[in-house]
CSV table of C-alpha atoms in Angstrom, one decimal:
chain,number,residue,atom,x,y,z
A,496,MET,CA,79.9,121.3,51.0
A,497,ARG,CA,80.4,117.6,51.6
A,498,MET,CA,84.0,117.9,50.3
A,499,PHE,CA,84.7,120.7,52.8
A,500,ARG,CA,83.3,118.5,55.6
A,501,ASN,CA,85.5,115.6,54.6
A,502,LEU,CA,88.5,117.9,54.5
A,503,LYS,CA,87.7,119.1,58.0
A,504,ILE,CA,87.5,115.5,59.3
A,505,ILE,CA,90.9,114.6,57.7
A,506,VAL,CA,92.5,117.8,59.1
A,507,PHE,CA,91.1,116.9,62.6
A,508,LEU,CA,92.5,113.3,62.4
A,509,ILE,CA,95.9,114.5,61.3
A,510,LEU,CA,96.0,117.1,64.1
A,511,LEU,CA,95.0,114.4,66.6
A,512,ILE,CA,97.7,112.0,65.3
A,513,GLY,CA,100.2,114.9,65.7
A,514,VAL,CA,99.1,115.5,69.3
A,515,PHE,CA,99.5,111.8,70.1
A,516,VAL,CA,102.9,111.6,68.4
A,517,VAL,CA,104.1,114.5,70.5
A,518,LEU,CA,102.6,113.0,73.7
A,519,ASN,CA,104.4,109.7,73.0
A,520,LEU,CA,107.7,111.2,72.1
A,521,SER,CA,107.7,113.6,75.1
A,522,GLY,CA,106.8,110.9,77.6
A,523,PHE,CA,104.1,113.0,79.0
A,524,THR,CA,101.7,110.0,78.7
A,525,LYS,CA,103.4,108.6,81.8
A,526,ASN,CA,102.2,111.6,83.8
A,527,ILE,CA,98.7,111.4,82.4
A,528,LYS,CA,98.5,107.7,83.2
A,529,ASN,CA,99.9,108.2,86.7
A,530,PHE,CA,97.4,110.9,87.4
A,531,PHE,CA,94.5,108.7,86.3
A,532,TYR,CA,95.8,105.7,88.2
A,533,SER,CA,96.2,107.8,91.4
A,534,VAL,CA,92.7,109.1,91.2
A,535,SER,CA,91.2,105.7,90.3
A,536,SER,CA,93.2,103.4,92.5
A,537,PRO,CA,90.9,103.6,95.6
A,538,ILE,CA,87.9,102.9,93.5
A,539,GLN,CA,89.7,100.1,91.6
A,540,LYS,CA,90.8,98.5,94.9
A,541,THR,CA,87.2,98.5,96.1
A,542,LEU,CA,85.8,97.2,92.8
A,543,TRP,CA,88.6,94.5,92.7
A,544,GLN,CA,87.5,93.3,96.1
A,545,ALA,CA,83.8,93.5,95.3
A,546,GLY,CA,84.4,91.5,92.1
A,547,LYS,CA,86.3,88.9,94.0
A,548,ASN,CA,83.6,88.6,96.7
A,549,THR,CA,80.7,88.4,94.1
A,550,SER,CA,82.6,85.8,92.0
A,551,ASP,CA,83.3,83.7,95.1
A,552,PHE,CA,79.7,83.9,96.2
A,553,PHE,CA,78.3,82.8,92.8
A,554,SER,CA,80.9,80.1,92.1
A,555,GLY,CA,80.1,78.8,95.6
A,556,ILE,CA,76.4,78.4,94.6
A,557,ILE,CA,77.2,76.9,91.2
A,558,GLU,CA,79.8,74.4,92.5
A,559,ILE,CA,77.9,73.2,95.6
A,560,LYS,CA,77.3,69.8,94.1
A,561,THR,CA,80.9,69.2,93.0
A,562,LEU,CA,82.1,70.7,96.3
A,563,LYS,CA,80.7,67.7,98.2
A,564,LYS,CA,82.5,65.2,96.0
A,565,GLU,CA,85.7,67.3,96.2
A,566,LEU,CA,85.4,67.3,99.9
A,567,ASP,CA,85.4,63.5,100.1
A,568,SER,CA,88.4,63.2,97.8
A,569,LEU,CA,90.2,65.9,99.7
A,570,TYR,CA,89.6,64.1,103.0
A,571,THR,CA,91.3,61.0,101.6
A,572,LYS,CA,94.1,63.1,100.1
A,573,ASN,CA,94.5,64.9,103.4
A,574,GLN,CA,95.2,61.6,105.1
A,575,GLU,CA,97.8,60.8,102.6
A,576,LEU,CA,99.4,64.3,102.9
A,577,LEU,CA,99.5,64.0,106.7
A,578,GLY,CA,101.7,61.0,106.3
A,579,GLU,CA,103.9,62.9,103.8
A,580,ILE,CA,104.1,65.9,106.1
A,581,VAL,CA,105.7,63.8,108.8
A,582,VAL,CA,108.4,62.7,106.3
A,583,LEU,CA,108.8,66.2,105.0
A,584,LYS,CA,109.2,67.6,108.5
A,585,GLU,CA,112.1,65.4,109.0
A,586,LEU,CA,113.6,66.5,105.7
A,587,LYS,CA,113.0,70.1,106.6
A,588,LYS,CA,115.0,69.7,109.8
A,589,GLU,CA,117.8,68.2,107.8
A,590,ASN,CA,117.6,70.9,105.2
A,591,GLU,CA,117.7,73.7,107.8
A,592,THR,CA,120.7,72.2,109.3
A,593,LEU,CA,122.4,72.1,105.9
A,594,LYS,CA,121.4,75.7,105.1
A,595,GLU,CA,122.8,76.9,108.3
A,596,ALA,CA,125.9,75.1,107.6
A,597,LEU,CA,126.2,76.6,104.1
A,598,ASP,CA,124.9,80.0,105.2
A,599,ILE,CA,122.4,80.1,102.3
A,600,GLU,CA,119.0,81.8,103.0
A,601,LEU,CA,116.4,82.8,100.5
A,602,GLN,CA,116.1,86.4,101.7
A,603,LYS,CA,119.8,86.7,101.0
A,604,ASP,CA,119.3,85.7,97.4
A,605,PHE,CA,116.4,88.0,96.7
A,606,GLN,CA,115.4,91.5,97.9
A,607,LEU,CA,111.6,91.6,97.8
A,608,LYS,CA,109.1,94.4,97.8
A,609,ILE,CA,105.5,93.7,98.5
A,610,ALA,CA,102.8,95.3,96.2
A,611,GLN,CA,99.1,95.1,95.9
A,612,LEU,CA,97.3,94.1,92.7
A,613,ILE,CA,94.8,96.8,91.8
A,614,GLY,CA,93.9,96.3,88.1
A,615,LYS,CA,94.1,94.0,85.2
A,616,ASP,CA,94.5,95.0,81.6
A,617,ILE,CA,91.8,94.2,79.1
A,618,SER,CA,94.3,92.3,77.0
A,619,GLN,CA,94.5,90.0,80.1
A,620,ASP,CA,98.2,89.6,80.0
A,621,SER,CA,99.3,92.6,82.1
A,622,ILE,CA,98.3,93.7,85.5
A,623,LEU,CA,98.7,96.9,87.5
A,624,LEU,CA,100.5,97.1,90.9
A,625,ASP,CA,100.4,99.9,93.5
A,626,LYS,CA,104.2,100.4,93.7
A,627,GLY,CA,106.1,102.5,91.2
A,628,GLN,CA,109.3,104.6,90.6
A,629,LYS,CA,109.0,106.3,94.0
A,630,ASP,CA,109.2,102.9,95.7
A,631,GLY,CA,112.4,102.0,93.8
A,632,ILE,CA,110.7,99.8,91.1
A,633,LEU,CA,112.5,99.6,87.8
A,634,LYS,CA,111.6,98.2,84.4
A,635,GLY,CA,112.4,94.5,84.0
A,636,MET,CA,112.2,93.5,87.7
A,637,PRO,CA,110.7,90.0,88.1
A,638,VAL,CA,107.3,89.7,89.9
A,639,VAL,CA,106.5,86.6,91.9
A,640,THR,CA,103.8,85.3,94.2
A,641,SER,CA,104.2,84.5,97.9
A,642,GLN,CA,104.9,80.9,96.9
A,643,LYS,CA,107.8,82.1,94.6
A,644,MET,CA,105.8,81.3,91.5
A,645,LEU,CA,106.9,83.5,88.6
A,646,LEU,CA,104.2,85.9,87.3
A,647,GLY,CA,106.0,88.3,85.0
A,648,ARG,CA,108.3,91.3,84.8
A,649,ILE,CA,107.7,95.0,85.3
A,650,GLY,CA,106.9,96.7,82.0
A,651,GLU,CA,106.0,100.4,82.3
A,652,VAL,CA,106.8,102.2,85.5
A,653,TYR,CA,105.0,105.3,86.7
A,654,ASP,CA,105.6,107.4,89.8
A,655,ASN,CA,103.3,105.4,92.1
A,656,PHE,CA,102.2,102.4,89.9
A,657,SER,CA,103.7,99.9,87.6
A,658,GLU,CA,102.5,97.6,84.9
A,659,VAL,CA,103.5,93.9,85.0
A,660,ILE,CA,103.8,92.0,81.7
A,661,LEU,CA,102.7,88.5,82.6
A,662,ILE,CA,104.8,85.6,81.3
A,663,SER,CA,101.7,84.6,79.3
A,664,ASN,CA,101.9,87.9,77.3
A,665,LYS,CA,102.8,87.4,73.7
A,666,GLN,CA,105.8,89.7,74.1
A,667,SER,CA,107.2,87.5,76.8
A,668,SER,CA,109.9,84.9,76.2
A,669,PHE,CA,112.7,83.6,78.5
A,670,ASP,CA,114.9,80.6,79.1
A,671,ALA,CA,113.6,77.8,81.3
A,672,LYS,CA,114.3,74.3,82.1
A,673,ILE,CA,112.5,71.2,83.2
A,674,SER,CA,113.1,70.6,86.9
A,675,GLU,CA,115.3,67.6,87.7
A,676,LYS,CA,115.8,66.7,84.0
A,677,GLU,CA,118.2,69.4,82.8
A,678,ILE,CA,116.1,69.9,79.6
A,679,PHE,CA,116.4,73.5,78.5
A,680,GLY,CA,114.0,75.5,76.3
A,681,VAL,CA,112.4,78.9,75.8
A,682,VAL,CA,109.1,79.7,77.4
A,683,ARG,CA,106.9,81.9,75.2
A,684,GLY,CA,103.6,83.6,76.0
A,685,LYS,CA,100.5,82.8,73.9
A,686,GLY,CA,98.2,85.4,75.4
A,687,ASN,CA,95.0,84.7,77.4
A,688,GLN,CA,97.1,83.3,80.3
A,689,GLU,CA,98.5,80.5,78.1
A,690,LEU,CA,102.2,79.7,77.5
A,691,TYR,CA,104.4,77.0,76.0
A,692,LEU,CA,107.9,75.7,76.1
A,693,ASP,CA,109.6,76.0,72.8
A,694,LEU,CA,112.9,74.8,71.3
A,695,ILE,CA,113.1,71.6,73.4
A,696,PRO,CA,115.7,69.2,71.8
A,697,LYS,CA,113.8,66.4,70.0
A,698,GLU,CA,115.8,63.6,71.6
A,699,LYS,CA,114.8,64.7,75.2
A,700,GLU,CA,111.9,62.9,76.9
A,701,VAL,CA,109.4,65.4,78.2
A,702,SER,CA,106.3,64.1,80.0
A,703,LYS,CA,103.1,65.6,81.4
A,704,GLU,CA,103.1,67.1,84.9
A,705,ASP,CA,106.9,67.9,84.6
A,706,LEU,CA,107.6,71.1,86.5
A,707,VAL,CA,109.1,74.0,84.5
A,708,ILE,CA,111.4,76.4,86.3
A,709,THR,CA,113.4,79.5,85.2
A,710,ALA,CA,117.0,79.0,84.0
A,711,ALA,CA,119.8,81.4,84.6
A,712,LEU,CA,120.8,81.5,80.9
A,713,GLY,CA,118.9,84.6,79.8
A,714,GLY,CA,119.5,86.6,82.9
A,715,ILE,CA,116.0,88.0,82.8
A,716,PHE,CA,114.8,86.1,85.8
A,717,PRO,CA,116.6,84.5,88.7
A,718,GLN,CA,116.9,80.7,88.3
A,719,GLY,CA,114.7,78.3,90.1
A,720,LEU,CA,111.4,80.2,90.0
A,721,LEU,CA,108.4,78.0,89.3
A,722,VAL,CA,106.7,78.7,85.9
A,723,GLY,CA,104.2,75.9,85.6
A,724,LYS,CA,103.7,72.3,84.8
A,725,ILE,CA,103.7,70.5,81.4
A,726,LYS,CA,100.2,70.0,80.1
A,727,ASP,CA,100.8,68.6,76.7
A,728,VAL,CA,103.8,67.7,74.5
A,729,ARG,CA,103.8,68.2,70.8
A,730,LYS,CA,106.4,66.4,68.7
A,731,THR,CA,106.4,66.2,64.9
A,732,ASP,CA,108.9,64.6,62.4
A,733,ILE,CA,109.1,67.8,60.3
A,734,GLU,CA,110.1,70.2,63.0
A,735,PRO,CA,113.6,70.1,64.5
A,736,PHE,CA,112.4,70.8,68.0
A,737,GLN,CA,109.5,69.8,70.1
A,738,THR,CA,107.1,72.1,72.0
A,739,ALA,CA,105.1,71.6,75.1
A,740,GLU,CA,102.0,73.4,76.5
A,741,ILE,CA,102.5,74.8,80.0
A,742,GLU,CA,99.8,75.2,82.6
A,743,PRO,CA,100.8,78.3,84.6
A,744,GLU,CA,100.8,77.8,88.3
A,745,PHE,CA,99.4,81.2,89.2
A,746,ASN,CA,95.7,82.1,89.3
A,747,LEU,CA,95.0,85.8,89.0
A,748,LYS,CA,91.7,85.5,90.7
A,749,ASN,CA,93.3,84.4,94.0
A,750,LEU,CA,96.1,87.0,94.0
A,751,ASP,CA,96.1,90.1,96.2
A,752,TYR,CA,99.6,90.8,97.2
A,753,LEU,CA,102.6,90.1,95.0
A,754,PHE,CA,106.4,90.4,95.5
A,755,ILE,CA,108.7,92.4,93.2
A,756,ILE,CA,112.3,91.1,93.2
A,757,THR,CA,114.4,94.3,93.4
A,758,ASP,CA,117.7,92.5,93.4
A,759,PHE,CA,118.9,89.0,92.6
B,1310,MET,CA,75.5,119.2,74.2
B,1311,THR,CA,77.9,119.9,77.1
B,1312,LYS,CA,75.7,118.0,79.5
B,1313,LYS,CA,75.7,115.0,77.2
B,1314,ILE,CA,79.5,115.1,76.8
B,1315,ILE,CA,79.9,115.2,80.6
B,1316,PHE,CA,77.5,112.3,80.9
B,1317,CYS,CA,79.7,110.4,78.4
B,1318,ILE,CA,82.9,111.2,80.3
B,1319,ILE,CA,81.4,109.9,83.6
B,1320,LEU,CA,79.7,106.9,81.9
B,1321,PHE,CA,82.9,105.7,80.2
B,1322,TYR,CA,85.0,106.3,83.4
B,1323,ILE,CA,82.7,104.0,85.3
B,1324,LEU,CA,82.7,101.5,82.5
B,1325,ILE,CA,86.5,101.4,82.2
B,1326,LEU,CA,86.9,101.0,86.0
B,1327,ILE,CA,84.4,98.1,86.0
B,1328,GLN,CA,86.1,96.6,83.0
B,1329,THR,CA,89.6,96.6,84.5
B,1330,SER,CA,88.7,95.8,88.1
B,1331,PHE,CA,85.3,94.2,88.6
B,1332,SER,CA,84.5,92.3,85.4
B,1333,VAL,CA,87.9,90.6,85.4
B,1334,TYR,CA,86.1,87.9,87.5
B,1335,PHE,CA,83.3,87.3,85.1
B,1336,LYS,CA,84.6,85.9,81.9
B,1337,VAL,CA,82.3,85.1,79.0
B,1338,LEU,CA,83.6,82.3,76.9
B,1339,ASP,CA,87.0,82.8,78.5
B,1340,LEU,CA,87.0,86.5,77.5
B,1341,ILE,CA,86.5,89.7,79.4
B,1342,PRO,CA,83.9,91.9,77.7
B,1343,ASN,CA,85.2,95.2,76.5
B,1344,LEU,CA,82.4,97.3,77.9
B,1345,VAL,CA,83.9,100.6,76.6
B,1346,LEU,CA,84.2,99.3,73.1
B,1347,ILE,CA,80.6,97.9,73.2
B,1348,ALA,CA,79.3,101.2,74.4
B,1349,VAL,CA,81.1,103.2,71.7
B,1350,VAL,CA,79.8,100.8,69.0
B,1351,PHE,CA,76.3,101.1,70.4
B,1352,ILE,CA,76.3,104.9,70.6
B,1353,THR,CA,77.9,105.2,67.1
B,1354,LEU,CA,75.3,103.0,65.4
B,1355,PHE,CA,72.2,104.0,67.3
B,1356,THR,CA,72.4,107.8,67.5
B,1357,PRO,CA,71.5,109.8,64.5
B,1358,GLN,CA,73.9,112.7,65.1
B,1359,GLN,CA,77.5,112.2,64.2
B,1360,TRP,CA,79.0,114.2,67.1
B,1361,TRP,CA,77.6,111.6,69.5
B,1362,GLY,CA,79.7,108.8,67.9
B,1363,VAL,CA,82.8,111.0,67.6
B,1364,SER,CA,82.6,112.2,71.2
B,1365,ALA,CA,82.0,108.6,72.4
B,1366,ALA,CA,85.0,107.4,70.3
B,1367,LEU,CA,87.2,110.1,71.6
B,1368,ILE,CA,86.3,109.7,75.3
B,1369,GLY,CA,86.2,105.9,75.2
B,1370,GLY,CA,89.4,105.6,73.2
B,1371,PHE,CA,91.2,107.9,75.5
B,1372,TYR,CA,90.2,105.9,78.6
B,1373,LEU,CA,91.2,102.6,76.8
B,1374,ASP,CA,94.6,104.2,76.0
B,1375,ILE,CA,95.1,105.1,79.6
B,1376,PHE,CA,93.9,101.9,81.3
B,1377,SER,CA,95.3,99.4,78.9
B,1378,LEU,CA,98.6,98.3,77.5
B,1379,SER,CA,98.4,98.8,73.7
B,1380,ASN,CA,99.9,96.0,71.7
B,1381,ILE,CA,102.0,98.4,69.6
B,1382,GLY,CA,102.8,100.6,72.6
B,1383,PHE,CA,101.5,103.8,71.1
B,1384,PHE,CA,99.4,106.0,73.3
B,1385,GLY,CA,96.4,107.1,71.2
B,1386,PHE,CA,96.0,103.8,69.3
B,1387,TYR,CA,92.5,103.0,70.7
B,1388,THR,CA,91.3,106.7,70.2
B,1389,LEU,CA,92.4,106.7,66.6
B,1390,VAL,CA,90.9,103.3,65.8
B,1391,LEU,CA,87.6,104.1,67.4
B,1392,LEU,CA,87.4,107.5,65.7
B,1393,LEU,CA,88.1,105.9,62.3
B,1394,PHE,CA,85.4,103.3,63.1
B,1395,SER,CA,83.0,106.1,64.1
B,1396,PHE,CA,83.6,108.1,60.9
B,1397,LEU,CA,83.6,105.1,58.6
B,1398,SER,CA,80.5,103.5,60.1
B,1399,LYS,CA,78.5,106.7,59.8
B,1400,ILE,CA,79.5,107.1,56.1
B,1401,ILE,CA,78.5,103.5,55.4
B,1402,LEU,CA,75.3,103.8,57.3
B,1403,GLN,CA,74.3,107.1,55.6
B,1404,LYS,CA,75.3,106.0,52.1
B,1405,TYR,CA,74.4,102.3,51.8
B,1406,VAL,CA,72.0,101.4,54.6
B,1407,ARG,CA,68.4,102.4,54.6
B,1408,ILE,CA,66.5,101.6,57.8
B,1409,PRO,CA,63.7,103.6,59.3
B,1410,LEU,CA,65.9,104.5,62.3
B,1411,PHE,CA,68.0,106.8,60.1
B,1412,LYS,CA,65.2,108.2,57.9
B,1413,ARG,CA,64.9,112.0,58.2
B,1414,ILE,CA,61.4,113.3,58.7
């Protein structure tokens, strides 16, 4: 009797594996996912907003003491920044004149499509956007924030939705360089919103707070997008290259709308 | 039984939506709790009938497959893993664990 029952379980599991293999090979899973995302997206948007509001409310209460200290330091910093703004405004004017002269504008470099963030994957290194194949989104397109900070690239595309593989995903790696130093390396994801710069030549001097930007070498991302800043540098005598921890510049908690670069 | 399965379908749907949208903001030790997984484990371990655990594993795994990006990119990965867990844990509990909760009267 028990033998018969175990046999039934094994047959059931084999049948189920067969069904999943057929679903995966036929690509029907995309339709199933798209259907569920379409039905769930209004609820997910509401829950996303509710989560954000609740989190803001509680973090406000918890951090009320530190907020006062921060306020004082920010006031001082603000004064310093005001001074810097005056200098930067002058530089901006100069820059605009130069741009006009060279006929280079950012919108001419990139064609952007705005999308709303509606869900986050449990593995924490992919997110879901409300734009898909019907909006002209294709696999591999870079995704940036409004401040042109690199977030990731489009992974799976559905009719009305698309998944973004964040740069911190373990599957992600791309060429990057350290701004103003011409030091090249490969940025690799570590998972859990952490990433590091690998294959940095040993003789190059990398320091904390250095900004990491995308390089044109790999062709995956347009060059000059901000990736993050160096948090920690690791150098050993045994290894031929040095590595550096990168602190990503994006914070998923504060993101609502993102931009997909459709052409670069 | 049908009512209980419908209850499971609705419960897990709510849990997966909360997990992917709401609980993202509430990390515990830098991790987002996998509510669906917790519910499946709980149901499998604390319900005496096996069909409860199997149904929970099937429904929960299916939702996890839909709303998450599997590391190996195979749709059905979570369903199969949870089902295996459900079957194996029941076998282990029935064969090797003797606690009053599973004693038949």
